[in-house]
């Protein structure tokens, strides 16, 4: 009796009948980690008995409909208000787990009404009701309401005698989540760290709540662009998972995904691919071949290949993800829209703008019909269509879709949210393409204002803002101003990123452009070569950015009259472009024209 095993490897052994082999490892009597965890779980459930305990157990094993049916029967039998309040609360929990958040709030508020009428104003049962209502509002995306109820819960918990540390940690964590989603990352970090401090002092070292807490802190650091810090916390969470979970547990895959995501942001694509593939292997071994998590995994791998410039590989994995979704989802499911959007982005990057537009519009059609509408996703889709029109020089169309996107963001987000900065940046870009440089500067400066307020002074996004403003000054021929802002950009990039980072190559390239425009060709060559040296180390040999680099160096040699060198570099640029772009791409046409001009000389 009471023999306990750890689950080792779970492997599918019969694809047709879905039979699985489960390898179990017998635990020993002196397994300290297991003993701590078991005692903690027992303590968690000591407050209930009989049928209510059965309801709690059904909830823990995910049988939410059965739990709801049991609680409904218990409600009919309940004779006192205290019992009814608890059952209403539990019914709310079941509805919340089933995704029926409005129903959950209805039950939670019934529980709250009973408690308010029968209990002192600072009774802990009121805190539970406030907290649960906050959770439901959070899941509905109503962050201001969620924050209001979470704070009401926290105020009661902080006055409790004696205070319950784990209850406080839950409140701190919940408030952190809301602030994080509102883009208030410093506030989020403050509350997450309070929660983690309590959990570290109170919980067993391998408890899943600790891993969740570390992942939350990692996510904040990722959001503010401190990816090194983010990785530290994601790796802490992974260590807990590796100790307490089987090697093919989906939660381990989630940790690998988080780590991969941080490497992606740092543009360490080989590392990102390594961890995304680890996650993918877990999903392939532990899930059915048409499971949605496998689609997400293929999607992540595709995004790495996309960023590496390997568009055909990216398309292959995005299409794998789409096939899974088409088998398991309805034709108008929002997740299909995401897949269409991703495939569109690949065609966009390959210069196949008509194909890109076709898939973006498929995505938009699904999302516009979605009930309730997901305005944040709609804003992204409008933005993406705007980008395609911008690239095809249909500026009025681009502006129309960018402004649709921006209107949604203005209504939904606080005035200094980073997504608004992105909108200003995109609208500015259209005005720049239209030659309306004063308007372009106006919107780029709005972008810069938000970015300065929301991010540390050496954040790469701030460098991007300086870079954009410099580009406008370059357009109007104000080279000293352009150089000033490009050098601000370079100063940040040098401090924030490793010496061979691709963004540093972009900064050197831009300064080279200014010197080239000023007629200082040797200075231009110096910066173009610095840029090219980084790209050769950091990028695959056929990356489109290398083609740009060869083209720029070729142009300088042409300007100083070294035709053989100019021809050599321009032909290298053309070779890459012909491998990575469609034959009708204007960049290919321009390179061929320049080669012919050099040959004439």
XYZ file of C-alpha atoms in Angstrom:
601
model
C 0.000 0.000 0.000
C 1.013 3.599 -0.604
C 3.764 2.642 -3.047
C 4.793 5.767 -4.977
C 6.499 5.890 -8.372
C 8.012 8.727 -10.337
C 6.871 8.775 -13.966
C 9.936 8.376 -16.164
C 9.492 8.216 -19.932
C 6.070 8.113 -21.621
C 6.259 6.727 -25.179
C 3.564 5.974 -27.761
C 3.983 2.329 -28.865
C 0.977 1.951 -31.184
C 0.030 4.904 -33.410
C -3.256 3.289 -34.523
C -4.605 2.365 -31.101
C -2.822 5.092 -29.176
C -1.192 2.745 -26.678
C 1.518 4.201 -24.471
C 4.399 2.636 -22.565
C 4.994 4.336 -19.209
C 8.314 3.696 -17.462
C 7.937 4.050 -13.676
C 10.778 4.530 -11.199
C 10.126 3.329 -7.637
C 10.739 6.052 -5.053
C 12.623 5.280 -1.860
C 11.386 5.792 1.698
C 13.962 8.521 2.233
C 13.058 10.580 -0.881
C 13.218 13.978 0.830
C 11.785 15.979 -2.107
C 8.794 13.640 -2.464
C 8.121 13.693 1.286
C 8.133 17.511 1.392
C 5.835 17.755 -1.620
C 3.413 15.102 -0.296
C 3.144 16.769 3.109
C 2.496 20.111 1.454
C -0.273 18.726 -0.798
C -1.955 17.055 2.201
C -1.816 20.319 4.131
C -3.397 22.180 1.181
C -6.538 19.992 1.291
C -7.019 19.698 5.065
C -9.703 22.401 5.210
C -12.401 20.298 3.481
C -13.994 16.898 4.168
C -16.513 14.489 2.622
C -18.199 15.516 -0.638
C -16.600 19.013 -0.716
C -13.192 17.304 -0.603
C -14.294 15.103 -3.526
C -15.191 18.290 -5.431
C -11.738 19.713 -4.717
C -10.124 16.483 -5.920
C -12.159 16.523 -9.147
C -10.976 20.101 -9.715
C -7.329 19.120 -9.198
C -7.496 16.292 -11.742
C -9.206 18.530 -14.315
C -12.728 17.027 -14.149
C -14.359 20.461 -14.058
C -17.780 19.465 -15.437
C -18.078 16.645 -12.889
C -17.009 19.016 -10.116
C -19.652 21.552 -11.241
C -22.359 18.854 -11.225
C -21.359 17.782 -7.703
C -21.298 21.370 -6.400
C -24.763 22.015 -7.928
C -26.170 19.052 -5.972
C -24.409 20.221 -2.795
C -25.857 23.735 -3.286
C -29.402 22.332 -3.372
C -28.715 20.509 -0.101
C -27.024 23.444 1.648
C -28.960 24.831 4.601
C -26.804 27.733 5.817
C -25.386 30.846 4.154
C -21.761 30.025 4.966
C -21.965 26.696 3.097
C -23.828 28.317 0.184
C -21.163 31.019 -0.117
C -18.400 28.390 -0.287
C -20.291 26.375 -2.916
C -20.984 29.479 -5.037
C -17.255 30.193 -4.867
C -16.416 26.630 -5.971
C -18.947 26.811 -8.820
C -17.229 30.023 -9.890
C -13.901 28.187 -9.902
C -15.287 25.425 -12.144
C -16.740 27.948 -14.611
C -13.466 29.860 -14.667
C -11.517 26.661 -15.423
C -13.967 25.925 -18.252
C -13.300 29.389 -19.714
C -16.788 30.681 -18.845
C -15.489 33.769 -17.071
C -18.700 35.847 -17.042
C -20.535 32.919 -15.407
C -17.639 32.563 -12.976
C -17.970 36.228 -11.957
C -21.723 35.761 -11.435
C -21.109 32.921 -8.960
C -18.195 34.691 -7.268
C -20.342 37.789 -6.723
C -23.127 35.672 -5.171
C -20.545 34.308 -2.746
C -19.234 37.839 -2.108
C -22.744 39.197 -1.369
C -23.353 36.517 1.287
C -19.951 37.147 2.875
C -20.453 40.934 2.926
C -23.806 40.528 4.693
C -22.568 38.073 7.292
C -18.872 38.714 7.928
C -16.676 41.572 9.197
C -15.306 43.895 6.487
C -11.791 42.429 6.705
C -12.657 38.728 6.903
C -10.369 36.514 4.800
C -13.322 34.931 2.981
C -13.986 38.352 1.428
C -10.370 38.433 0.243
C -10.886 35.053 -1.462
C -13.956 36.381 -3.293
C -12.191 39.582 -4.361
C -9.193 37.591 -5.580
C -11.301 35.131 -7.583
C -13.297 37.916 -9.245
C -9.972 39.564 -10.097
C -8.735 36.350 -11.745
C -11.852 36.127 -13.941
C -11.559 39.774 -15.035
C -7.852 39.191 -15.749
C -8.685 36.242 -18.006
C -11.217 38.425 -19.845
C -8.496 41.036 -20.448
C -10.206 43.648 -18.237
C -7.017 44.589 -16.394
C -8.264 47.709 -14.594
C -11.156 45.746 -13.010
C -8.806 42.855 -12.208
C -6.374 45.229 -10.479
C -9.168 46.819 -8.425
C -10.318 43.444 -7.047
C -6.779 42.116 -6.519
C -5.882 45.194 -4.461
C -9.079 44.809 -2.380
C -8.032 41.209 -1.662
C -4.480 42.238 -0.759
C -5.620 44.970 1.661
C -7.585 42.381 3.660
C -4.783 39.795 3.608
C -2.206 42.328 4.845
C -4.403 43.115 7.884
C -4.934 39.454 8.827
C -3.602 38.273 12.200
C -1.455 36.311 11.730
C -0.886 36.952 8.001
C -0.782 33.906 5.719
C 2.449 34.236 3.711
C 1.299 32.032 0.809
C -1.968 33.976 0.453
C 0.045 37.198 0.315
C 2.361 35.660 -2.297
C -0.658 34.738 -4.449
C -1.925 38.332 -4.300
C 1.490 39.803 -5.068
C 1.864 37.444 -8.027
C -1.614 38.271 -9.384
C -1.025 42.019 -9.155
C 2.330 41.507 -10.878
C 0.607 39.692 -13.754
C -1.850 42.559 -14.260
C 0.859 45.225 -14.252
C 2.911 43.128 -16.676
C -0.012 42.935 -19.119
C -0.630 46.678 -18.753
C 2.971 47.325 -19.797
C 3.912 48.616 -16.300
C 6.930 46.354 -16.021
C 8.708 47.987 -13.055
C 5.513 47.626 -10.969
C 5.158 44.020 -12.143
C 8.728 43.229 -11.097
C 8.207 44.759 -7.648
C 5.215 42.497 -6.935
C 6.699 39.361 -8.515
C 9.804 39.741 -6.347
C 7.657 40.088 -3.205
C 5.842 36.872 -4.150
C 9.070 35.011 -4.894
C 10.675 36.064 -1.619
C 7.762 34.552 0.337
C 7.645 31.393 -1.789
C 11.396 30.813 -1.373
C 11.015 31.014 2.413
C 7.848 28.900 2.621
C 7.724 26.258 -0.110
C 9.801 23.139 -0.821
C 12.715 23.959 -3.144
C 11.171 21.925 -5.990
C 7.613 23.283 -5.706
C 6.015 24.241 -9.077
C 4.937 27.667 -7.685
C 8.625 28.616 -7.429
C 9.175 27.722 -11.075
C 6.094 29.776 -12.038
C 7.433 32.738 -10.062
C 10.847 32.574 -11.707
C 9.220 32.325 -15.137
C 7.130 35.435 -14.361
C 10.196 37.462 -13.363
C 11.986 36.186 -16.458
C 9.089 37.366 -18.614
C 9.291 40.906 -17.156
C 13.025 41.146 -17.805
C 12.343 39.893 -21.322
C 9.658 42.583 -21.805
C 12.046 45.369 -20.721
C 14.786 44.029 -22.980
C 17.123 42.639 -20.290
C 17.379 39.207 -21.869
C 20.468 38.157 -19.885
C 18.499 38.590 -16.642
C 15.485 36.904 -18.219
C 17.626 33.865 -19.034
C 18.889 33.642 -15.437
C 15.324 33.313 -14.135
C 14.117 31.034 -16.926
C 17.058 28.715 -16.176
C 16.155 28.698 -12.447
C 12.643 27.603 -13.405
C 14.071 24.926 -15.716
C 16.248 23.475 -12.923
C 13.153 22.994 -10.755
C 11.334 21.342 -13.647
C 14.246 19.002 -14.357
C 14.265 17.866 -10.701
C 10.526 17.436 -10.203
C 9.167 16.433 -13.627
C 9.627 13.514 -16.017
C 12.069 14.232 -18.889
C 9.190 14.458 -21.384
C 6.778 16.546 -19.298
C 5.105 19.393 -21.269
C 6.052 21.922 -18.530
C 9.722 21.240 -19.325
C 8.956 22.035 -22.944
C 7.425 25.348 -21.793
C 10.690 26.189 -19.981
C 12.719 25.358 -23.083
C 10.396 27.633 -25.075
C 10.957 30.533 -22.650
C 14.737 30.127 -22.849
C 14.556 29.889 -26.635
C 12.449 33.061 -26.744
C 15.102 35.018 -24.822
C 17.828 33.786 -27.187
C 15.593 34.823 -30.102
C 15.362 38.369 -28.756
C 19.166 38.436 -28.401
C 19.325 37.259 -32.039
C 21.236 34.157 -30.900
C 19.340 32.078 -33.428
C 21.328 28.845 -33.210
C 20.731 28.767 -29.425
C 17.059 29.600 -29.911
C 16.733 26.790 -32.444
C 18.439 24.338 -30.065
C 15.925 25.009 -27.264
C 12.866 25.187 -29.525
C 13.881 21.810 -30.969
C 14.234 20.382 -27.427
C 10.689 21.538 -26.728
C 9.515 20.087 -30.041
C 11.031 16.667 -29.267
C 9.149 16.549 -25.956
C 5.870 17.392 -27.667
C 6.458 14.801 -30.413
C 7.073 12.070 -27.803
C 4.370 13.003 -25.314
C 1.514 14.309 -27.485
C -0.556 13.115 -30.435
C 0.724 14.154 -33.872
C -2.138 16.641 -34.333
C -1.933 18.230 -30.865
C -2.118 22.074 -30.846
C 1.087 22.348 -28.756
C 2.983 20.611 -31.553
C 1.659 23.247 -33.958
C 2.974 25.970 -31.618
C 6.347 24.208 -31.523
C 6.600 24.078 -35.329
C 5.562 27.730 -35.400
C 8.417 28.689 -33.040
C 11.003 26.766 -35.070
C 9.696 28.468 -38.209
C 10.150 31.903 -36.636
C 13.847 31.147 -35.979
C 14.432 30.075 -39.571
C 12.608 33.227 -40.700
C 14.953 35.420 -38.664
C 17.971 33.510 -40.001
C 16.813 34.405 -43.507
C 16.057 30.749 -44.322
C 12.579 31.525 -45.619
C 11.915 28.198 -47.370
C 12.660 26.339 -44.102
C 10.440 28.763 -42.213
C 7.625 28.222 -44.698
C 7.984 24.427 -44.329
C 7.458 24.588 -40.544
C 4.680 27.198 -40.695
C 2.851 24.923 -43.150
C 3.334 21.940 -40.787
C 1.720 24.019 -38.041
C -1.127 25.010 -40.374
C -1.853 21.367 -41.350
C -2.271 20.403 -37.685
C -4.620 23.313 -37.076
C -6.702 22.598 -40.191
C -7.269 19.015 -38.958
C -8.208 19.918 -35.404
C -9.910 23.335 -35.619
C -12.956 24.872 -37.302
C -12.332 26.847 -40.511
C -12.960 30.172 -38.755
C -10.897 29.460 -35.627
C -8.698 32.447 -34.597
C -5.630 30.185 -34.380
C -5.907 29.519 -38.131
C -5.777 33.274 -38.626
C -2.443 33.336 -36.757
C -1.058 30.641 -39.090
C -2.207 32.524 -42.192
C -0.573 35.641 -40.757
C 2.733 33.811 -40.214
C 2.771 32.339 -43.723
C 1.968 35.792 -45.090
C 4.970 37.235 -43.238
C 7.274 34.710 -44.970
C 5.955 35.618 -48.412
C 6.382 39.259 -47.394
C 10.038 38.643 -46.448
C 10.593 36.770 -49.731
C 9.306 39.813 -51.612
C 6.177 37.979 -52.824
C 3.866 40.780 -51.740
C 0.754 39.613 -53.631
C 0.969 36.213 -51.890
C 1.598 37.944 -48.572
C -1.468 40.128 -49.017
C -3.597 37.085 -49.934
C -2.710 35.299 -46.663
C -2.899 38.448 -44.510
C -6.430 39.061 -45.822
C -7.404 35.432 -45.064
C -6.204 36.028 -41.507
C -8.063 39.342 -41.262
C -11.321 37.843 -42.589
C -11.345 35.227 -39.802
C -10.412 37.719 -37.109
C -13.046 40.298 -38.121
C -15.750 37.611 -37.747
C -14.432 36.381 -34.388
C -16.773 36.737 -31.403
C -15.887 38.373 -29.119
C -13.460 40.337 -31.313
C -9.817 40.220 -30.237
C -8.892 43.828 -30.871
C -5.198 43.388 -30.068
C -4.873 40.723 -32.803
C -6.956 42.836 -35.211
C -4.548 45.716 -34.616
C -1.612 43.431 -35.524
C -3.298 42.239 -38.728
C -4.173 45.790 -39.828
C -0.576 46.751 -39.115
C 0.814 43.849 -41.174
C -1.369 44.662 -44.187
C -0.222 48.261 -43.835
C 3.391 47.063 -43.993
C 2.818 45.204 -47.279
C 1.153 48.237 -48.861
C 4.037 50.356 -47.595
C 6.542 48.035 -49.298
C 4.593 48.113 -52.568
C 4.582 51.937 -52.326
C 0.780 52.102 -52.013
C 1.173 54.756 -49.356
C -2.477 55.814 -48.997
C -3.485 52.164 -48.442
C -0.609 51.702 -45.991
C -1.653 54.781 -44.036
C -5.291 53.599 -43.970
C -4.381 50.254 -42.356
C -1.756 51.697 -40.003
C -4.326 54.213 -38.743
C -6.934 51.452 -38.238
C -4.369 49.611 -36.143
C -3.456 52.766 -34.227
C -7.092 53.635 -33.372
C -7.562 50.231 -31.716
C -4.353 50.648 -29.715
C -5.267 54.179 -28.583
C -8.544 52.903 -27.101
C -7.109 49.795 -25.479
C -3.697 50.835 -24.171
C -2.281 53.361 -21.687
C -0.798 56.469 -23.398
C 2.832 55.399 -22.933
C 2.445 51.760 -24.012
C 5.271 50.475 -26.292
C 2.752 49.277 -28.931
C 1.666 52.898 -29.462
C 5.297 53.782 -30.100
C 5.335 51.080 -32.807
C 2.242 52.663 -34.404
C 3.821 56.112 -34.433
C 6.952 54.580 -35.958
C 4.986 52.913 -38.774
C 2.902 55.990 -39.585
C 6.090 58.058 -39.594
C 7.607 55.610 -42.084
C 4.742 56.160 -44.543
C 5.097 59.934 -44.320
C 8.836 59.461 -44.873
C 8.111 57.441 -48.029
C 5.676 60.146 -49.180
C 8.432 62.723 -48.752
C 6.493 64.529 -46.003
C 9.534 64.725 -43.728
C 8.099 67.195 -41.212
C 5.180 64.788 -40.552
C 7.614 61.865 -40.412
C 9.727 63.679 -37.796
C 6.601 64.537 -35.781
C 5.581 60.871 -35.496
C 9.119 59.547 -34.970
C 9.506 62.023 -32.094
C 6.234 60.739 -30.553
C 7.701 57.247 -30.823
C 10.927 58.444 -29.149
C 9.031 60.186 -26.317
C 7.218 56.950 -25.330
C 10.339 54.835 -25.736
C 12.380 57.154 -23.465
C 9.741 56.957 -20.710
C 9.241 53.211 -20.820
C 12.728 51.803 -21.254
C 16.212 52.030 -19.690
C 18.563 54.565 -21.373
C 20.596 51.828 -23.082
C 17.696 49.744 -24.410
C 18.048 48.663 -28.084
C 14.553 50.028 -28.911
C 15.750 53.517 -27.969
C 18.600 53.068 -30.432
C 16.002 52.197 -33.112
C 14.163 55.474 -32.411
C 17.377 57.491 -32.807
C 18.118 55.539 -35.979
C 14.722 56.439 -37.493
C 15.089 60.149 -36.750
C 18.586 60.054 -38.242
C 17.119 58.517 -41.405
C 14.758 61.475 -41.879
C 17.600 63.969 -41.441
C 19.546 61.960 -44.035
C 16.547 62.272 -46.413
C 16.437 66.062 -46.081
C 20.208 66.344 -46.513
C 20.933 67.489 -42.956
C 23.963 65.207 -42.659
C 25.335 66.646 -39.402
C 21.982 65.966 -37.656
C 21.799 62.523 -39.259
C 25.301 61.713 -38.002
C 24.421 62.999 -34.507
C 21.440 60.622 -34.182
C 23.166 57.657 -35.845
C 26.034 58.067 -33.352
C 23.514 58.084 -30.456
C 22.148 54.870 -31.898
C 25.660 53.363 -32.154
C 26.563 54.385 -28.581
C 23.599 52.405 -27.183
C 24.123 49.398 -29.439
C 27.813 49.137 -28.437
C 26.894 49.097 -24.729
C 23.828 46.884 -24.942
C 24.874 44.171 -27.370
C 27.812 41.810 -27.974
C 30.488 43.044 -30.436
C 29.327 40.750 -33.263
C 25.605 41.458 -32.950
C 23.773 42.066 -36.288
C 22.250 45.341 -35.002
C 25.758 46.748 -34.567
C 26.357 45.981 -38.237
C 23.250 48.038 -39.125
C 24.558 51.008 -37.097
C 27.950 50.933 -38.824
C 26.214 50.631 -42.192
C 24.044 53.699 -41.536
C 27.004 55.848 -40.525
C 28.692 54.637 -43.707
C 25.647 55.863 -45.667
C 25.986 59.364 -44.175
C 29.699 59.609 -44.976
C 28.988 58.321 -48.491
C 26.303 61.020 -48.936
C 28.776 63.657 -47.665
C 31.299 62.484 -50.276
C 33.729 61.213 -47.613
C 34.146 57.849 -49.369
C 37.095 56.497 -47.361
C 35.192 57.060 -44.100
C 32.152 55.437 -45.697
C 34.262 52.418 -46.706
C 35.651 52.116 -43.157
C 32.149 51.842 -41.649
C 30.740 49.650 -44.435
C 33.607 47.184 -43.891
C 33.031 47.158 -40.110
C 29.401 46.355 -40.818
C 30.279 43.637 -43.329
C 32.789 41.967 -40.992
C 30.067 41.456 -38.352
C 27.521 40.185 -40.873
C 29.955 37.572 -42.216
C 30.384 36.171 -38.686
C 26.764 36.399 -37.549
C 24.684 35.512 -40.607
C 24.305 32.569 -43.011
C 26.305 33.035 -46.267
C 23.197 33.782 -48.372
C 21.455 36.169 -45.988
C 19.826 39.142 -47.818
C 21.595 41.571 -45.468
C 24.965 40.433 -46.849
C 23.736 41.388 -50.318
C 23.043 44.933 -49.048
C 26.546 45.049 -47.572
C 28.234 43.914 -50.796
C 26.133 46.435 -52.727
C 27.154 49.352 -50.499
C 30.866 48.509 -50.632
C 30.579 48.100 -54.399
C 28.997 51.548 -54.667
C 31.871 53.176 -52.721
C 34.485 51.543 -54.944
C 32.504 52.801 -57.944
C 32.505 56.323 -56.457
C 36.303 56.304 -55.984
C 36.813 54.904 -59.491
C 37.948 51.361 -58.622
C 35.780 49.591 -61.201
C 37.158 46.049 -60.777
C 36.506 46.090 -57.021
C 33.083 47.680 -57.574
C 32.132 44.959 -60.063
C 33.360 42.160 -57.765
C 31.209 43.318 -54.823
C 28.117 44.104 -56.902
C 28.226 40.632 -58.471
C 28.444 39.061 -54.984
C 25.360 41.072 -54.013
C 23.486 39.916 -57.123
C 24.341 36.229 -56.513
C 22.705 36.340 -53.065
C 19.684 38.318 -54.272
C 19.019 35.809 -57.053
C 18.989 32.981 -54.477
C 16.763 34.692 -51.913
C 14.429 37.064 -53.778
C 11.834 36.596 -56.507
C 13.176 37.312 -60.044
C 11.035 40.450 -60.389
C 12.184 42.008 -57.106
C 13.218 45.664 -57.633
C 16.444 45.123 -55.631
C 17.650 42.643 -58.282
C 16.785 45.093 -61.065
C 18.695 47.885 -59.295
C 21.825 45.741 -58.770
C 21.829 44.658 -62.448
C 21.531 48.333 -63.487
C 24.507 49.283 -61.291
C 26.623 46.404 -62.673
C 25.852 47.526 -66.228
C 26.790 51.127 -65.349
C 30.176 49.996 -63.968
C 30.819 47.828 -67.057
C 30.140 50.818 -69.316
C 32.863 52.790 -67.513
